Amino acid sequence: MKKRIVAGMLTALMAASMVACGSSDTATETTTDTTAEESTDTAAEAPSGDKITVGFAQVGHESDWRTASTNSVQDAFSEANGYDLQFVDCDNDSAKQIEAVRQFIQNDVDYIVIDPIVSTGWDTVLTECEDAGIPVIVIDRTIEDSDKYVSWVGSEFMNEGLASGAWLKAYAEAKGITDLNILVIEGSNGSSAQIGRTDGFKKYADAEGWTILDSQDGDFTQDGGQQVMESYCKSYAGKFNVVVCQNDNEAFGAMDAMKAAGVSYGVDKDVILISFDACKAGLEYVQSGDINADFMCYPLQGSYCADIVKALQNGETVAKQTFMTEPWYVAEDILKSITYTNNAGDEVTEDLIQVTDAASQASY
Ligand code: GZL
């Protein structure tokens, strides 16, 4: 017998979960680090032995981060754990992603998981999910134009951007660099990761009077990072001393382009190189001094997602938001921590982790 939450119950459940979120301690801050073992207890109690069917509409396959995210969700919703996972790689195509969700509704799945390529355009299809009585869980990126989902698990992207600005300010002061001329390679336009990292970093650039020479979309891919950086090396030759890549794969491409153009990057080189994600290969470049700082975005959200499904199966309310707690990695030990006002308006001091073998090999 399928355990279904009919539309009315789903609405009540969402209202309850929102009420639960009203109290200060339910927006659970989940401590994660690259050595953390994901919870293995993700086996579901499917009623009368039925598999629980889950439809997962994933952004695409653009980066190391995405591969780790996909593997995490597929491992959590495995057949051995009692699930029938319907997986769609939406290839960074928003129309395809909406179509995949509608197909899940047609397939009458028990739950839908979405990592939204972009933050808007969601309310219509989420209303269709609600009308069909299918709970939606959102992971990683955020949806800004609808709250018709029962829970979201992901990162505070604005804080990633703010932390990168706070670090650059402190690092430049420590190195005696006063004139910062910055090139930014953004992530996929309209994604909450791109929006938060851009806006957070720009808050510092505006406050400190830094010059952002250009900021173009590299689509979170290595090819994208390389193409944008090749163009930058021609247009801004000799004029820049900082490159900010909004994920590691863009940084890998940017490094290839700068090397070909004879521009050195990394510790005590022509260009300070900043990245996000802190995947294994990214941290190896931090350890070698090619990337000066890498701001982690934690991708292994599969087990958190499965825990939410288990709670819903048991009729429990779930937190509306679960934030990943993410470390910041650096190549040198000249700074121990950074202090900044985060997106919640709190002044926070966060440690900086100088990358060692242990950290780089433990990452995803
Ligand atoms: C961020 C995630 C981003 C990563 C990129 O949470 O959505 O998309 O930073 C990935 O590597 O492509």
CSV table of C-alpha atoms and ligand atoms in Angstrom, one decimal:
chain,number,residue,atom,x,y,z
A,1,MET,CA,0.0,0.0,0.0
A,2,LYS,CA,1.5,3.3,-1.1
A,3,LYS,CA,1.9,5.8,1.8
A,4,ARG,CA,0.5,9.0,0.3
A,5,ILE,CA,0.2,12.4,1.8
A,6,VAL,CA,-3.0,13.8,0.2
A,7,ALA,CA,-2.9,17.5,-0.8
A,8,GLY,CA,-4.6,18.7,2.4
A,9,MET,CA,-2.4,16.7,4.6
A,10,LEU,CA,0.7,17.8,2.7
A,11,THR,CA,-0.4,21.4,3.2
A,12,ALA,CA,-0.9,20.8,6.9
A,13,LEU,CA,2.5,19.1,7.0
A,14,MET,CA,4.1,22.0,5.3
A,15,ALA,CA,2.4,24.4,7.7
A,16,ALA,CA,3.5,22.3,10.6
A,17,SER,CA,7.1,22.2,9.3
A,18,MET,CA,7.0,26.0,8.9
A,19,VAL,CA,5.7,26.4,12.4
A,20,ALA,CA,8.4,24.1,13.6
A,21,CYS,CA,10.9,26.3,11.7
A,22,GLY,CA,9.5,29.3,13.6
A,23,SER,CA,11.5,28.4,16.7
A,24,SER,CA,15.1,29.4,16.7
A,25,ASP,CA,16.6,26.0,16.9
A,26,THR,CA,15.0,24.2,14.0
A,27,ALA,CA,16.8,25.7,11.1
A,28,THR,CA,19.3,22.9,11.8
A,29,GLU,CA,22.9,23.8,11.2
A,30,THR,CA,24.4,20.6,10.1
A,31,THR,CA,28.1,20.3,10.9
A,32,THR,CA,29.9,18.8,8.0
A,33,ASP,CA,33.5,18.4,7.0
A,34,THR,CA,35.3,16.5,4.4
A,35,THR,CA,36.1,13.7,6.8
A,36,ALA,CA,32.5,13.4,8.1
A,37,GLU,CA,31.0,10.0,7.3
A,38,GLU,CA,27.5,10.4,5.9
A,39,SER,CA,24.9,8.7,8.0
A,40,THR,CA,24.6,5.2,6.7
A,41,ASP,CA,21.2,4.6,8.3
A,42,THR,CA,19.2,5.7,5.3
A,43,ALA,CA,17.2,2.4,4.9
A,44,ALA,CA,13.6,3.3,4.6
A,45,GLU,CA,10.7,1.5,6.2
A,46,ALA,CA,8.7,1.0,3.0
A,47,PRO,CA,5.2,-0.1,4.1
A,48,SER,CA,4.5,-3.8,3.3
A,49,GLY,CA,7.9,-4.1,1.5
A,50,ASP,CA,7.0,-1.7,-1.3
A,51,LYS,CA,9.9,0.3,-2.7
A,52,ILE,CA,9.6,4.0,-2.0
A,53,THR,CA,9.7,5.7,-5.4
A,54,VAL,CA,11.7,8.9,-5.6
A,55,GLY,CA,12.1,11.2,-8.7
A,56,PHE,CA,15.4,13.2,-8.7
A,57,ALA,CA,15.8,16.1,-11.2
A,58,GLN,CA,19.5,16.9,-11.0
A,59,VAL,CA,21.1,20.1,-12.5
A,60,GLY,CA,23.4,18.2,-14.9
A,61,HIS,CA,26.9,16.9,-14.9
A,62,GLU,CA,29.0,20.1,-15.2
A,63,SER,CA,31.5,19.7,-12.4
A,64,ASP,CA,33.2,17.5,-9.8
A,65,TRP,CA,30.8,18.9,-7.3
A,66,ARG,CA,27.9,17.8,-9.4
A,67,THR,CA,29.3,14.2,-9.7
A,68,ALA,CA,29.7,14.0,-6.0
A,69,SER,CA,26.2,15.3,-5.4
A,70,THR,CA,24.6,12.8,-7.9
A,71,ASN,CA,26.6,9.9,-6.4
A,72,SER,CA,25.5,10.9,-2.9
A,73,VAL,CA,21.8,11.0,-3.7
A,74,GLN,CA,22.0,7.7,-5.8
A,75,ASP,CA,23.8,6.0,-2.9
A,76,ALA,CA,21.2,7.2,-0.4
A,77,PHE,CA,18.2,6.2,-2.5
A,78,SER,CA,19.6,2.8,-3.6
A,79,GLU,CA,17.4,-0.3,-4.1
A,80,ALA,CA,19.2,-1.9,-1.2
A,81,ASN,CA,18.0,0.9,1.0
A,82,GLY,CA,14.4,0.3,-0.1
A,83,TYR,CA,14.0,2.8,-2.9
A,84,ASP,CA,13.2,3.0,-6.6
A,85,LEU,CA,15.1,6.1,-7.8
A,86,GLN,CA,14.0,7.7,-11.1
A,87,PHE,CA,17.0,9.9,-12.0
A,88,VAL,CA,17.0,12.6,-14.6
A,89,ASP,CA,20.2,14.5,-15.6
A,90,CYS,CA,18.7,17.8,-16.8
A,91,ASP,CA,21.9,18.9,-18.6
A,92,ASN,CA,21.7,22.5,-17.2
A,93,ASP,CA,18.4,22.9,-19.2
A,94,SER,CA,15.6,24.5,-17.0
A,95,ALA,CA,12.8,23.5,-19.4
A,96,LYS,CA,14.0,19.9,-19.3
A,97,GLN,CA,14.0,20.0,-15.5
A,98,ILE,CA,10.4,21.2,-15.3
A,99,GLU,CA,9.5,18.5,-17.8
A,100,ALA,CA,11.3,15.9,-15.6
A,101,VAL,CA,9.2,16.9,-12.6
A,102,ARG,CA,6.0,16.7,-14.6
A,103,GLN,CA,7.0,13.2,-15.7
A,104,PHE,CA,7.6,12.2,-12.0
A,105,ILE,CA,4.0,13.4,-11.3
A,106,GLN,CA,2.8,11.3,-14.2
A,107,ASN,CA,4.7,8.3,-12.8
A,108,ASP,CA,3.0,8.9,-9.5
A,109,VAL,CA,6.2,8.8,-7.5
A,110,ASP,CA,6.1,9.0,-3.7
A,111,TYR,CA,8.6,11.9,-3.4
A,112,ILE,CA,10.4,14.4,-5.7
A,113,VAL,CA,13.9,15.7,-5.1
A,114,ILE,CA,15.0,18.8,-7.1
A,115,ASP,CA,18.3,20.6,-7.4
A,116,PRO,CA,17.0,23.7,-9.2
A,117,ILE,CA,19.1,24.9,-12.1
A,118,VAL,CA,17.8,28.4,-11.6
A,119,SER,CA,15.9,30.0,-8.7
A,120,THR,CA,12.7,31.1,-10.4
A,121,GLY,CA,9.9,29.7,-12.6
A,122,TRP,CA,9.0,27.0,-10.0
A,123,ASP,CA,5.6,27.9,-8.5
A,124,THR,CA,3.4,26.4,-11.2
A,125,VAL,CA,5.0,23.0,-11.3
A,126,LEU,CA,5.4,22.9,-7.5
A,127,THR,CA,1.7,23.6,-7.2
A,128,GLU,CA,1.1,20.6,-9.5
A,129,CYS,CA,3.2,18.5,-7.2
A,130,GLU,CA,1.2,19.7,-4.2
A,131,ASP,CA,-2.1,19.0,-6.0
A,132,ALA,CA,-0.9,15.5,-6.7
A,133,GLY,CA,0.0,15.0,-3.0
A,134,ILE,CA,3.7,14.5,-3.8
A,135,PRO,CA,6.1,16.1,-1.2
A,136,VAL,CA,9.1,17.9,-2.8
A,137,ILE,CA,12.5,18.1,-1.2
A,138,VAL,CA,14.9,20.7,-2.6
A,139,ILE,CA,18.7,20.3,-2.3
A,140,ASP,CA,21.7,22.5,-2.9
A,141,ARG,CA,20.5,25.5,-4.8
A,142,THR,CA,17.4,27.5,-3.7
A,143,ILE,CA,14.0,28.3,-5.1
A,144,GLU,CA,13.1,31.9,-4.6
A,145,ASP,CA,9.6,32.2,-6.2
A,146,SER,CA,7.8,29.4,-4.3
A,147,ASP,CA,7.8,27.7,-0.9
A,148,LYS,CA,5.7,24.7,-2.0
A,149,TYR,CA,8.3,22.2,-0.9
A,150,VAL,CA,8.6,20.4,2.5
A,151,SER,CA,12.3,20.9,3.1
A,152,TRP,CA,15.5,22.3,1.6
A,153,VAL,CA,19.1,21.1,2.3
A,154,GLY,CA,22.0,23.2,1.1
A,155,SER,CA,24.5,26.1,1.5
A,156,GLU,CA,24.3,29.7,2.3
A,157,PHE,CA,25.9,31.0,-0.9
A,158,MET,CA,25.9,34.6,0.2
A,159,ASN,CA,28.1,33.6,3.1
A,160,GLU,CA,30.5,31.9,0.8
A,161,GLY,CA,30.8,35.1,-1.2
A,162,LEU,CA,31.1,37.2,1.9
A,163,ALA,CA,33.8,34.9,3.4
A,164,SER,CA,35.8,35.1,0.1
A,165,GLY,CA,35.7,38.9,0.3
A,166,ALA,CA,36.6,39.0,4.0
A,167,TRP,CA,39.6,36.7,3.2
A,168,LEU,CA,40.8,38.7,0.3
A,169,LYS,CA,40.7,41.9,2.4
A,170,ALA,CA,42.7,40.3,5.2
A,171,TYR,CA,45.1,38.5,2.8
A,172,ALA,CA,45.9,41.7,0.8
A,173,GLU,CA,46.5,43.6,4.0
A,174,ALA,CA,48.8,40.8,5.2
A,175,LYS,CA,50.7,40.8,1.9
A,176,GLY,CA,50.8,44.6,1.6
A,177,ILE,CA,48.8,44.6,-1.6
A,178,THR,CA,46.9,47.8,-1.8
A,179,ASP,CA,45.5,47.9,-5.4
A,180,LEU,CA,43.2,45.0,-6.3
A,181,ASN,CA,42.1,44.6,-9.9
A,182,ILE,CA,39.8,41.7,-10.1
A,183,LEU,CA,38.3,39.4,-12.8
A,184,VAL,CA,35.4,37.2,-11.9
A,185,ILE,CA,34.3,34.0,-13.7
A,186,GLU,CA,30.7,33.5,-12.5
A,187,GLY,CA,28.8,30.3,-12.2
A,188,SER,CA,25.6,29.5,-14.3
A,189,ASN,CA,23.6,32.7,-14.5
A,190,GLY,CA,20.5,32.8,-12.4
A,191,SER,CA,21.6,29.9,-10.1
A,192,SER,CA,21.4,30.8,-6.4
A,193,ALA,CA,25.1,29.7,-6.1
A,194,GLN,CA,26.1,32.3,-8.7
A,195,ILE,CA,23.8,35.0,-7.2
A,196,GLY,CA,25.0,34.5,-3.6
A,197,ARG,CA,28.7,34.2,-4.4
A,198,THR,CA,28.6,37.2,-6.7
A,199,ASP,CA,26.6,39.4,-4.3
A,200,GLY,CA,28.5,38.4,-1.2
A,201,PHE,CA,32.0,39.1,-2.8
A,202,LYS,CA,30.7,42.4,-4.4
A,203,LYS,CA,29.7,43.7,-0.9
A,204,TYR,CA,33.4,43.7,0.0
A,205,ALA,CA,34.5,45.0,-3.4
A,206,ASP,CA,32.1,47.9,-3.1
A,207,ALA,CA,33.0,48.6,0.6
A,208,GLU,CA,36.8,48.4,0.0
A,209,GLY,CA,36.9,50.2,-3.3
A,210,TRP,CA,38.3,47.2,-5.3
A,211,THR,CA,38.1,47.3,-9.1
A,212,ILE,CA,36.1,44.5,-10.6
A,213,LEU,CA,37.3,44.8,-14.2
A,214,ASP,CA,34.8,42.2,-15.6
A,215,SER,CA,32.5,39.4,-14.5
A,216,GLN,CA,31.4,36.8,-17.0
A,217,ASP,CA,29.5,33.5,-16.9
A,218,GLY,CA,31.7,30.4,-17.1
A,219,ASP,CA,28.8,28.1,-16.5
A,220,PHE,CA,30.5,26.2,-13.7
A,221,THR,CA,32.5,24.2,-16.3
A,222,GLN,CA,36.2,23.8,-17.0
A,223,ASP,CA,35.7,24.7,-20.6
A,224,GLY,CA,33.7,27.8,-19.6
A,225,GLY,CA,36.4,28.9,-17.2
A,226,GLN,CA,39.1,28.4,-19.8
A,227,GLN,CA,37.2,30.3,-22.5
A,228,VAL,CA,36.4,33.3,-20.3
A,229,MET,CA,40.0,33.4,-19.0
A,230,GLU,CA,41.4,33.3,-22.5
A,231,SER,CA,39.3,36.3,-23.4
A,232,TYR,CA,40.3,38.1,-20.2
A,233,CYS,CA,44.0,37.4,-20.8
A,234,LYS,CA,43.6,39.3,-24.2
A,235,SER,CA,41.3,42.1,-23.0
A,236,TYR,CA,43.0,42.8,-19.6
A,237,ALA,CA,46.6,41.8,-20.2
A,238,GLY,CA,48.8,43.1,-17.4
A,239,LYS,CA,45.9,44.9,-15.7
A,240,PHE,CA,44.6,42.3,-13.2
A,241,ASN,CA,46.1,40.7,-10.1
A,242,VAL,CA,43.1,38.7,-8.7
A,243,VAL,CA,40.9,36.1,-10.4
A,244,VAL,CA,37.8,34.8,-8.6
A,245,CYS,CA,36.3,31.5,-10.1
A,246,GLN,CA,32.9,30.5,-8.7
A,247,ASN,CA,33.8,26.8,-8.7
A,248,ASP,CA,36.9,24.6,-8.9
A,249,ASN,CA,36.3,23.4,-12.5
A,250,GLU,CA,36.3,27.0,-13.8
A,251,ALA,CA,39.5,27.5,-11.8
A,252,PHE,CA,41.1,24.5,-13.6
A,253,GLY,CA,40.2,26.0,-16.9
A,254,ALA,CA,41.4,29.5,-15.9
A,255,MET,CA,44.7,28.0,-14.8
A,256,ASP,CA,45.2,26.4,-18.3
A,257,ALA,CA,44.4,29.7,-20.0
A,258,MET,CA,46.7,31.8,-17.7
A,259,LYS,CA,49.5,29.3,-18.2
A,260,ALA,CA,49.2,29.5,-22.0
A,261,ALA,CA,49.2,33.3,-21.7
A,262,GLY,CA,52.3,33.4,-19.5
A,263,VAL,CA,50.4,34.7,-16.5
A,264,SER,CA,51.5,33.1,-13.2
A,265,TYR,CA,48.9,32.5,-10.4
A,266,GLY,CA,48.9,31.3,-6.8
A,267,VAL,CA,51.0,32.1,-3.8
A,268,ASP,CA,53.3,35.1,-4.4
A,269,LYS,CA,52.7,35.0,-8.1
A,270,ASP,CA,51.2,37.6,-10.6
A,271,VAL,CA,47.6,36.7,-9.7
A,272,ILE,CA,45.8,35.7,-6.5
A,273,LEU,CA,43.4,32.8,-7.5
A,274,ILE,CA,40.3,32.2,-5.5
A,275,SER,CA,37.9,29.3,-6.0
A,276,PHE,CA,34.8,27.7,-4.5
A,277,ASP,CA,33.7,24.0,-3.9
A,278,ALA,CA,36.9,22.7,-2.4
A,279,CYS,CA,36.7,19.3,-4.2
A,280,LYS,CA,39.7,17.0,-3.9
A,281,ALA,CA,41.4,18.3,-7.0
A,282,GLY,CA,40.7,21.9,-6.0
A,283,LEU,CA,42.3,21.3,-2.6
A,284,GLU,CA,45.3,19.6,-4.2
A,285,TYR,CA,45.9,22.9,-6.1
A,286,VAL,CA,45.5,24.8,-2.8
A,287,GLN,CA,48.1,22.5,-1.2
A,288,SER,CA,50.5,23.1,-4.1
A,289,GLY,CA,50.0,26.9,-3.8
A,290,ASP,CA,48.3,27.3,-7.3
A,291,ILE,CA,45.0,28.3,-5.7
A,292,ASN,CA,45.3,30.8,-2.8
A,293,ALA,CA,41.9,30.0,-1.2
A,294,ASP,CA,39.1,27.6,-1.8
A,295,PHE,CA,35.6,28.1,-0.1
A,296,MET,CA,33.9,24.8,0.4
A,297,CYS,CA,30.4,24.0,-0.8
A,298,TYR,CA,29.4,20.7,0.7
A,299,PRO,CA,27.7,18.3,-1.9
A,300,LEU,CA,27.1,15.1,0.0
A,301,GLN,CA,23.4,15.8,0.8
A,302,GLY,CA,22.0,12.4,-0.2
A,303,SER,CA,21.8,11.1,3.4
A,304,TYR,CA,20.2,14.2,4.7
A,305,CYS,CA,17.6,13.9,1.9
A,306,ALA,CA,16.9,10.2,2.8
A,307,ASP,CA,16.6,11.1,6.5
A,308,ILE,CA,13.9,13.6,5.5
A,309,VAL,CA,12.0,11.0,3.5
A,310,LYS,CA,12.2,8.6,6.5
A,311,ALA,CA,10.8,11.2,8.8
A,312,LEU,CA,8.0,12.0,6.4
A,313,GLN,CA,7.2,8.3,6.0
A,314,ASN,CA,6.9,8.2,9.8
A,315,GLY,CA,4.5,11.2,9.8
A,316,GLU,CA,7.1,13.4,11.5
A,317,THR,CA,7.5,17.1,10.7
A,318,VAL,CA,10.8,18.2,9.2
A,319,ALA,CA,12.9,21.4,9.3
A,320,LYS,CA,12.2,23.7,6.4
A,321,GLN,CA,15.9,24.5,6.0
A,322,THR,CA,19.1,22.5,6.8
A,323,PHE,CA,22.3,24.4,6.2
A,324,MET,CA,25.6,22.7,5.5
A,325,THR,CA,28.4,24.1,7.7
A,326,GLU,CA,31.4,24.6,5.4
A,327,PRO,CA,35.1,25.1,6.0
A,328,TRP,CA,37.3,27.6,4.2
A,329,TYR,CA,40.7,26.4,2.9
A,330,VAL,CA,43.9,28.4,2.3
A,331,ALA,CA,47.4,27.7,1.0
A,332,GLU,CA,49.4,29.6,3.6
A,333,ASP,CA,49.2,29.9,7.4
A,334,ILE,CA,49.6,33.7,7.5
A,335,LEU,CA,45.9,34.1,8.5
A,336,LYS,CA,44.3,31.9,11.1
A,337,SER,CA,40.7,33.1,10.7
A,338,ILE,CA,38.4,35.7,9.2
A,339,THR,CA,35.7,37.8,10.8
A,340,TYR,CA,32.7,39.1,8.9
A,341,THR,CA,29.0,39.9,9.2
A,342,ASN,CA,27.1,37.0,7.7
A,343,ASN,CA,23.9,37.0,5.7
A,344,ALA,CA,21.9,36.6,8.9
A,345,GLY,CA,23.5,39.8,10.2
A,346,ASP,CA,25.6,38.0,12.8
A,347,GLU,CA,29.3,38.8,13.2
A,348,VAL,CA,31.1,35.5,12.9
A,349,THR,CA,34.7,34.5,13.2
A,350,GLU,CA,35.6,31.4,11.2
A,351,ASP,CA,38.8,29.4,11.1
A,352,LEU,CA,40.9,29.1,7.9
A,353,ILE,CA,42.3,25.6,7.3
A,354,GLN,CA,45.7,25.4,5.7
A,355,VAL,CA,45.5,22.4,3.3
A,356,THR,CA,47.4,19.3,4.2
A,357,ASP,CA,47.4,15.8,2.6
A,358,ALA,CA,44.7,14.8,5.2
A,359,ALA,CA,42.4,17.6,4.1
A,360,SER,CA,42.8,17.3,0.3
A,361,GLN,CA,42.6,13.4,0.3
A,362,ALA,CA,39.5,13.5,2.6
A,363,SER,CA,37.6,15.8,0.3
A,364,TYR,CA,35.0,14.5,-2.2
B,1,GZL,C1,26.6,24.9,-5.5
B,1,GZL,C2,26.4,24.1,-6.7
B,1,GZL,C3,27.3,24.6,-7.8
B,1,GZL,C4,28.8,24.2,-7.5
B,1,GZL,C5,29.3,23.9,-8.9
B,1,GZL,O1,25.9,24.5,-4.5
B,1,GZL,O2,25.1,24.2,-7.2
B,1,GZL,O3,27.0,23.9,-9.0
B,1,GZL,O4,29.5,25.2,-6.9
B,1,GZL,C6,28.1,23.2,-9.4
B,1,GZL,O5,30.5,23.2,-8.9
B,1,GZL,O6,28.2,23.1,-10.8
